[in-house]
Tab-separated table of C-alpha atoms in Angstrom:
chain	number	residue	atom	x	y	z
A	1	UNK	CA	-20.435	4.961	9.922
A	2	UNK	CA	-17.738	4.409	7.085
A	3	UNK	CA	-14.054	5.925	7.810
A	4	UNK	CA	-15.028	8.545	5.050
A	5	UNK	CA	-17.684	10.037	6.938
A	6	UNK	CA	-15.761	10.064	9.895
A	7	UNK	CA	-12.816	11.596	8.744
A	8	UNK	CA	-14.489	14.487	7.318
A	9	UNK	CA	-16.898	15.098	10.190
A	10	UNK	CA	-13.850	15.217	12.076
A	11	UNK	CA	-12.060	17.620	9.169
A	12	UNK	CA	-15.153	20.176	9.155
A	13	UNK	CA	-15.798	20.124	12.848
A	14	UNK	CA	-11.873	21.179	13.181
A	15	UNK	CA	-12.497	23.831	10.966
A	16	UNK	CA	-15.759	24.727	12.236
A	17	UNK	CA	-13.616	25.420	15.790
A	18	UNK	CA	-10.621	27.420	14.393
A	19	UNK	CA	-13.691	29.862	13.229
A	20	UNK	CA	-14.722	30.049	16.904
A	21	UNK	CA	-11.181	30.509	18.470
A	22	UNK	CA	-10.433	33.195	15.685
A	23	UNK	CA	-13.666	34.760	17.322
A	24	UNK	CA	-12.750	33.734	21.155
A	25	UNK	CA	-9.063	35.519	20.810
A	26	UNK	CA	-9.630	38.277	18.633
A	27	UNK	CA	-13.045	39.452	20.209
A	28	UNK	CA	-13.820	38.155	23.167
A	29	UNK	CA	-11.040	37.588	25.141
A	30	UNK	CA	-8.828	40.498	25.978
A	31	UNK	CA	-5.569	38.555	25.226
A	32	UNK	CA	-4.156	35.229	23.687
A	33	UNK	CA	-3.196	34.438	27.081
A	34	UNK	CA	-6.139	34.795	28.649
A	35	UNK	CA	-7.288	32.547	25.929
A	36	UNK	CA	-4.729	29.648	26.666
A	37	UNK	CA	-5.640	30.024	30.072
A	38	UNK	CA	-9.356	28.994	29.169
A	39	UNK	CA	-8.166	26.407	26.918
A	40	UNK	CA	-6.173	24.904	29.701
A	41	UNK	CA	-9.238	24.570	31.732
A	42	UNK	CA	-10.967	22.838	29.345
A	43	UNK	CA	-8.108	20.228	28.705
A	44	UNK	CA	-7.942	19.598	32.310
A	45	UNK	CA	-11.950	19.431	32.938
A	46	UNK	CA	-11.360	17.198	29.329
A	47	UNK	CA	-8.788	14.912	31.417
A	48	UNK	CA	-10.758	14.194	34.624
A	49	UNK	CA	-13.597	13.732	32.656
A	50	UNK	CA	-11.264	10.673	30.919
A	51	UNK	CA	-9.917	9.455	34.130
A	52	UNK	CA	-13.230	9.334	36.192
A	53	UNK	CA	-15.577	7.476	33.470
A	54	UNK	CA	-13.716	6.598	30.373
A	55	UNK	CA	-10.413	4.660	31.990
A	56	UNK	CA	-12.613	2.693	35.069
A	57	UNK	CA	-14.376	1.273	31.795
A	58	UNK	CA	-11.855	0.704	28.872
A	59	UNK	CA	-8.609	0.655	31.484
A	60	UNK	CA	-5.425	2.165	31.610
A	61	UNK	CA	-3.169	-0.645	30.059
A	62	UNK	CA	0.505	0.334	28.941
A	63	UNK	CA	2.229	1.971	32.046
A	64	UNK	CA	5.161	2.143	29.627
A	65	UNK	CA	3.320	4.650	27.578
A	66	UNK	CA	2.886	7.391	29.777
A	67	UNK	CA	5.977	8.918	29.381
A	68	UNK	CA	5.418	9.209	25.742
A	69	UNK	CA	2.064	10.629	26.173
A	70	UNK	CA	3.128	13.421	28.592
A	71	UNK	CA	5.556	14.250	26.280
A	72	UNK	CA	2.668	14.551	23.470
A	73	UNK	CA	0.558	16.811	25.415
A	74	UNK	CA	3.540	19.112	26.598
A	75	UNK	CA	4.396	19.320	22.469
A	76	UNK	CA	0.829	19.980	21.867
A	77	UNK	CA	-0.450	22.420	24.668
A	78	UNK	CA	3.106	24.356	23.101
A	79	UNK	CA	2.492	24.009	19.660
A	80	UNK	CA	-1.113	25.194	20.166
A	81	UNK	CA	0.201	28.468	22.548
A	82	UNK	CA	2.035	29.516	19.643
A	83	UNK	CA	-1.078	28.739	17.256
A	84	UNK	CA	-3.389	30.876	19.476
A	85	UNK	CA	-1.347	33.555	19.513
A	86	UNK	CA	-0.322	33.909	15.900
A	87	UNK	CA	-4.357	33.449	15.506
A	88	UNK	CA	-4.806	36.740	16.792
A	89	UNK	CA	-2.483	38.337	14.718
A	90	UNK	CA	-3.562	36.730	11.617
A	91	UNK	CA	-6.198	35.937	9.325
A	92	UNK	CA	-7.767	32.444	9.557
A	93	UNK	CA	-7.252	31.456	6.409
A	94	UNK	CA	-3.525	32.424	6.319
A	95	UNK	CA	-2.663	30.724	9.624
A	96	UNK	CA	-4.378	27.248	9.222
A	97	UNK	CA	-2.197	26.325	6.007
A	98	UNK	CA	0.860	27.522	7.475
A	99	UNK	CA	0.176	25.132	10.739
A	100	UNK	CA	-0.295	22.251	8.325
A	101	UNK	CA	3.269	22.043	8.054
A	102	UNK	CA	3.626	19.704	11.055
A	103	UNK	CA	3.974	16.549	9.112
A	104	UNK	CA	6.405	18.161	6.755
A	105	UNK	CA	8.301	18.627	10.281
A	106	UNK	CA	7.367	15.335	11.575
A	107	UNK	CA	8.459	13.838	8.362
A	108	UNK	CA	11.681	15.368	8.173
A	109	UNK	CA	12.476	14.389	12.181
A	110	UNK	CA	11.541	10.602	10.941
A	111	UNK	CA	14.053	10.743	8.250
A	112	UNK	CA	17.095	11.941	10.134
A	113	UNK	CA	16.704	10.399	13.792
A	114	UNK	CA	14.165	7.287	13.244
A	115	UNK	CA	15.792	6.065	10.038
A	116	UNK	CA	12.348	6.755	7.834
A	117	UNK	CA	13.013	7.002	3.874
A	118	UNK	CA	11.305	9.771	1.772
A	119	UNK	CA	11.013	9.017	-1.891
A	120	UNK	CA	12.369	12.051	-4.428
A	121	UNK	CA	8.634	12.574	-4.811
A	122	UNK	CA	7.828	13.034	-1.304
A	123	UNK	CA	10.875	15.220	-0.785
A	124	UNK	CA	9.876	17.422	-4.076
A	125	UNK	CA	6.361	17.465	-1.745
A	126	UNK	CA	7.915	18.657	1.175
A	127	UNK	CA	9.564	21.573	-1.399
A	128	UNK	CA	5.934	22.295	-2.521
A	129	UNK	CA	4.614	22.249	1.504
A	130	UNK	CA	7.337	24.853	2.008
A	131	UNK	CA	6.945	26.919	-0.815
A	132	UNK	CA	3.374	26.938	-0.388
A	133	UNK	CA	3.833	28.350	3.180
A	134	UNK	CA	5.422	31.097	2.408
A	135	UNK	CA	3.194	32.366	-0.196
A	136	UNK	CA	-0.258	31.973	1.484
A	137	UNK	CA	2.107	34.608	4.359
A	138	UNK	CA	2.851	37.024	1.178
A	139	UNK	CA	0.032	39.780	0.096
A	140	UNK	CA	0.298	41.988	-3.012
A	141	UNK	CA	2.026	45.174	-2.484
A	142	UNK	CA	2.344	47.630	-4.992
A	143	UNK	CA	3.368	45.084	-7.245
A	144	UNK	CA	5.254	43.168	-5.268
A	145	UNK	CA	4.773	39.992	-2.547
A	146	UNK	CA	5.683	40.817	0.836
A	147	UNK	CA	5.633	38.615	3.857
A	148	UNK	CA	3.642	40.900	6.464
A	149	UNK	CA	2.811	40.184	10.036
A	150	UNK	CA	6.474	38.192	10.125
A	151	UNK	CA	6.133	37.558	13.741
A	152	UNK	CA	2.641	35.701	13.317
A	153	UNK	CA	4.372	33.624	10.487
A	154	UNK	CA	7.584	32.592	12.866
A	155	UNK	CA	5.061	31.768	15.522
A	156	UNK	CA	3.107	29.180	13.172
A	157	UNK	CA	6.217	27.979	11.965
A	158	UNK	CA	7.229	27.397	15.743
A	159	UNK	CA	3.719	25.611	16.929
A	160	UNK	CA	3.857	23.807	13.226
A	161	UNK	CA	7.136	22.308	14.380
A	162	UNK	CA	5.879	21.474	17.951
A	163	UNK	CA	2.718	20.028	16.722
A	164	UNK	CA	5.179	18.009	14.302
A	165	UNK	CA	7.283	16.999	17.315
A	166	UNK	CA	3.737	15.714	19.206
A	167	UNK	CA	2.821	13.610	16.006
A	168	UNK	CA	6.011	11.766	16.385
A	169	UNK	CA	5.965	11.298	20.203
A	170	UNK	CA	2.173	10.919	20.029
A	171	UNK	CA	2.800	7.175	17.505
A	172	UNK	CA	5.487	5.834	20.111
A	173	UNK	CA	2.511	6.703	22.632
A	174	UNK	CA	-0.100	4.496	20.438
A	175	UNK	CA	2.682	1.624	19.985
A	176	UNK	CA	2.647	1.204	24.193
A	177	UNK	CA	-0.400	2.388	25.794
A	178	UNK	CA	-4.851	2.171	24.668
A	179	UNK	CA	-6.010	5.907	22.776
A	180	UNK	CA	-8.180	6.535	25.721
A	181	UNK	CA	-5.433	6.613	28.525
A	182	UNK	CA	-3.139	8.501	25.639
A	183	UNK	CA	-6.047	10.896	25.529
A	184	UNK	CA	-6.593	11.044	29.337
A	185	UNK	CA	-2.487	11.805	30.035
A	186	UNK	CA	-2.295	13.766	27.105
A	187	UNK	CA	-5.470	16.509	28.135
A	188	UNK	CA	-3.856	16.796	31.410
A	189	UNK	CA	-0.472	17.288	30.364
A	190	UNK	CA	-1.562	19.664	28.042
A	191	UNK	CA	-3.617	21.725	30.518
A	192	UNK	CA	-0.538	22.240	32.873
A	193	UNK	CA	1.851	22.911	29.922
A	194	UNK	CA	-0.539	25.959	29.002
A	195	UNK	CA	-0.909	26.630	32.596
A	196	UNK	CA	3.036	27.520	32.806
A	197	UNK	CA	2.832	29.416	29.862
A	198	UNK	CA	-0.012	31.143	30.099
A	199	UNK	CA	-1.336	31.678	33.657
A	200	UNK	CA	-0.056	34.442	35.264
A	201	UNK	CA	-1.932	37.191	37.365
A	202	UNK	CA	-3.073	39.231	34.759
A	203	UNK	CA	-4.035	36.483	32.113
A	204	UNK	CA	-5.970	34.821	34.795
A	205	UNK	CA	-7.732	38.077	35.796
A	206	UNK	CA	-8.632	38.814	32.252
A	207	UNK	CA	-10.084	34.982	31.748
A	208	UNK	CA	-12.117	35.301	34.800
A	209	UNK	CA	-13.496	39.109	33.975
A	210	UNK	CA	-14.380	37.924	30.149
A	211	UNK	CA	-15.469	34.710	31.168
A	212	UNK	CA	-18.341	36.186	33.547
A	213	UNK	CA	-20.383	36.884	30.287
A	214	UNK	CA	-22.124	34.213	29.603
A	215	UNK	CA	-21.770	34.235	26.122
A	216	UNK	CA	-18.009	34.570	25.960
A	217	UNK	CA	-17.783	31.112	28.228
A	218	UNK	CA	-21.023	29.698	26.800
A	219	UNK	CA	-18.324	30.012	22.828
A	220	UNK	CA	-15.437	28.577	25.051
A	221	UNK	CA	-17.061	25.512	26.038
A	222	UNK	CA	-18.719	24.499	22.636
A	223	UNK	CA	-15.349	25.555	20.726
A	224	UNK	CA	-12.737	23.542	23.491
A	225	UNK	CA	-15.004	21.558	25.293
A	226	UNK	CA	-17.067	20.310	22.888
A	227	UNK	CA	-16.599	20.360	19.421
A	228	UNK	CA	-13.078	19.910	19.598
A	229	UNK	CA	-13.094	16.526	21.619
A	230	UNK	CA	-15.921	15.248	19.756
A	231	UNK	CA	-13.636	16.073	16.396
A	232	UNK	CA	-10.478	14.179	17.895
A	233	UNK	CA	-12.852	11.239	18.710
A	234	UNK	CA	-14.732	11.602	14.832
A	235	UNK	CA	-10.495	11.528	14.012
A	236	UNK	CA	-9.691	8.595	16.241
A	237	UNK	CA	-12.804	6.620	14.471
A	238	UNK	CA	-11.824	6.842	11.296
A	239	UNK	CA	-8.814	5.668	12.500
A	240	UNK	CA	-10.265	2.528	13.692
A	241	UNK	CA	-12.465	1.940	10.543
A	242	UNK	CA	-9.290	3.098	7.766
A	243	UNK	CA	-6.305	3.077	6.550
A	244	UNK	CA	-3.948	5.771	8.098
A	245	UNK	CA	-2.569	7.486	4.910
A	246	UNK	CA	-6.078	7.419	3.745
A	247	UNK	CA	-7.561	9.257	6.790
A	248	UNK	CA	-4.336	11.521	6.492
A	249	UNK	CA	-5.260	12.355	3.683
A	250	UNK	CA	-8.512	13.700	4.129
A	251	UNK	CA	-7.729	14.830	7.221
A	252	UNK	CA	-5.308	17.474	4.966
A	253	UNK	CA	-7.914	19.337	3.412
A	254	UNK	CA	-8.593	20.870	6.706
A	255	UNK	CA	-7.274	24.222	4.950
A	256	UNK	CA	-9.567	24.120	2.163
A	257	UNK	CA	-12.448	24.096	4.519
A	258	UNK	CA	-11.063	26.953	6.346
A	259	UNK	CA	-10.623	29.088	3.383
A	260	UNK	CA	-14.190	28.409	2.460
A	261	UNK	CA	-15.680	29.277	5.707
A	262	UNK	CA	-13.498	32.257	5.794
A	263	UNK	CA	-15.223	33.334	2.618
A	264	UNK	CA	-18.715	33.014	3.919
A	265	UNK	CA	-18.143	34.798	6.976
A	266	UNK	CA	-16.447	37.793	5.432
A	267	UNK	CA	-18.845	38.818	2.902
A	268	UNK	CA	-21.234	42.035	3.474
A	269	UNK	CA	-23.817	39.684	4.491
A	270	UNK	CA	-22.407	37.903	7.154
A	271	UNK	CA	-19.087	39.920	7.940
A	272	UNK	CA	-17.998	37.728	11.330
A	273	UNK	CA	-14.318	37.319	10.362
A	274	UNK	CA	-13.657	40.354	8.035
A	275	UNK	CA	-10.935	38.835	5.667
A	276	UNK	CA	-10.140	40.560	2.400
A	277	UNK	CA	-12.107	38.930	-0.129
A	278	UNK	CA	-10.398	41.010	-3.399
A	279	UNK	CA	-9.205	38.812	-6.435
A	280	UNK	CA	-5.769	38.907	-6.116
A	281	UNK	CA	-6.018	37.862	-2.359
A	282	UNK	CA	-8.425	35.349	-2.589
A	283	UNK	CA	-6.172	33.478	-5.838
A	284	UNK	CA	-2.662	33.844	-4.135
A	285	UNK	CA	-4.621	32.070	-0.989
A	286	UNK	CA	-5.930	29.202	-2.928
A	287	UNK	CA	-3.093	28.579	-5.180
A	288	UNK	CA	-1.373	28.295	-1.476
A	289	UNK	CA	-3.958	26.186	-0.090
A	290	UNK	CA	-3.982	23.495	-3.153
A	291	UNK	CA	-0.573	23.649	-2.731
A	292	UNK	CA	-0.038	22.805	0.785
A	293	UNK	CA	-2.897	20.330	1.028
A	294	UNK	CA	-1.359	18.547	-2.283
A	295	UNK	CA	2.154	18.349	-0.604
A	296	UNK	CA	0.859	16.614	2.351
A	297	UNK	CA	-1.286	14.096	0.675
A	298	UNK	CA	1.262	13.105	-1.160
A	299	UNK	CA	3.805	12.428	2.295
A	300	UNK	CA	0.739	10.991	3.442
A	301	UNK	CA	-0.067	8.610	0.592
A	302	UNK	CA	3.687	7.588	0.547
């Protein structure tokens, strides 16, 4: 397997599970909450799993790392909470570019506290990142863009920051400690982080009533304890095998394969996700898209 094939199995299979968790907390579970509180059980089924037959086989080298890795997965199980949520309020294909903002964040964190340099072309990307934000948010309105569900936009912008905190923290992780016992401290930090922010009496009831049909849990596993591990580890390969800007890079076009699946699954065929498909919609999206996933290849590249 080349780094290119990785990298995108890893890039579709991403995509393939923000479809399902658009479907798992809009649809089938009563509540984003309810939601996190799944997705924490998965993380911390994810994390024994890790520490029972991954780390008795590859080890658990770099004591010095664990801090940095519990840091990671507190930044990511937060970043995601916000994700989630906004996910319910939003469509798909407007969330996922707006999230892609976390290594404009990470970027900008690198430049002012680890002494990083951006380039006037990378800073004129970060401009275009921005910009490009905040017009996949807007939607025609009588002539006029308007940035609607504002609360799901703040709440991307929040996770996008916290996932752009956890991409920082996660690279001190890599300089101390092996990927595996990252991953292993990571899921399980994660899992309690959406515990506290998630699990309370009612979420829990509402993850254990929804999760009784079998289908409902049958979507949770293959979404969060499936695909999604198995896309990290595709991500972690390509890694291995290429360059990191390179596998950034593609790794960036996560949107585009979001918007596309978005498409298929909202036409009168195949209606799963019921986005708007009309002209005006569909080019203010993609003109968003190209420009987000063009601003981060280029911080990437440089």
């Amino acid at each position: 397997m080349t780094w290119v094939t990785a990298a995108l199995i890893s890039t579709i299979l991403f995509a393939v599970v923000t479809v399902l968790d658009k479907r798992l907390t809009t649809n089938l579970y009563p509540s984003a909450g309810a939601f996190n509180v799944g997705f924490g059980v998965m993380q911390a089924s994810i994390s024994l799993i890790y520490f029972a037959f991954v780390i008795p086989t590859v080890g658990f080298d770099g004591g010095s790392g664990v801090p940095w890795a519990m840091a990671s997965g507190v930044l990511w199980g937060l970043g995601l909470a916000l994700f989630f949520h906004a996910l319910r309020l939003e469509e798909m294909s407007r969330a996922v570019p707006v999230q892609q903002m976390a290594p404009v964040f990470a970027a900008i964190v690198a430049v002012l506290f680890l002494g990083d340099v951006l380039a006037p072309l990378q800073w004129a990307a970060v401009l275009v990142v921005v910009f490009g934000a905040v017009l996949v948010s807007a939607r025609p309105e009588q002539g006029l863009f308007r940035i609607a569900r504002g609360r799901a936009f703040f709440l991307l912008l929040g996770g996008s920051f916290s996932l752009g905190m956890a991409f920082v923290v996660s690279e001190q992780a890599t300089r101390e400690m092996n990927v595996w016992a990252i991953q292993a401290v990571r899921s399980g930090t994660m899992s309690i982080a959406m515990f506290l922010l998630a699990a309370r009496p009612a979420t829990v009831r509402q993850f254990t009533t929804a999760s009784r049909d079998l289908y409902t849990f049958s979507m949770l596993v293959l979404a969060e304890g499936l695909l999604a591990p198995l896309a990290a580890l595709s991500f972690i390969v390509a890694l291995d095998l290429g360059q990191v800007s390179s596998v950034s890079v593609l790794s960036a076009s996560r949107p585009l394969f979001t918007l596309m699946l978005g498409v298929a699954l909202s036409t009168r065929f195949w209606n799963v996700l019921n986005e708007p498909l009309d002209r005006d919609t569909l080019g203010l999206k993609t003109l968003a898209v190209v420009m987000i996933v063009g601003g981060v290849v280029v911080l990437s590249v440089g």
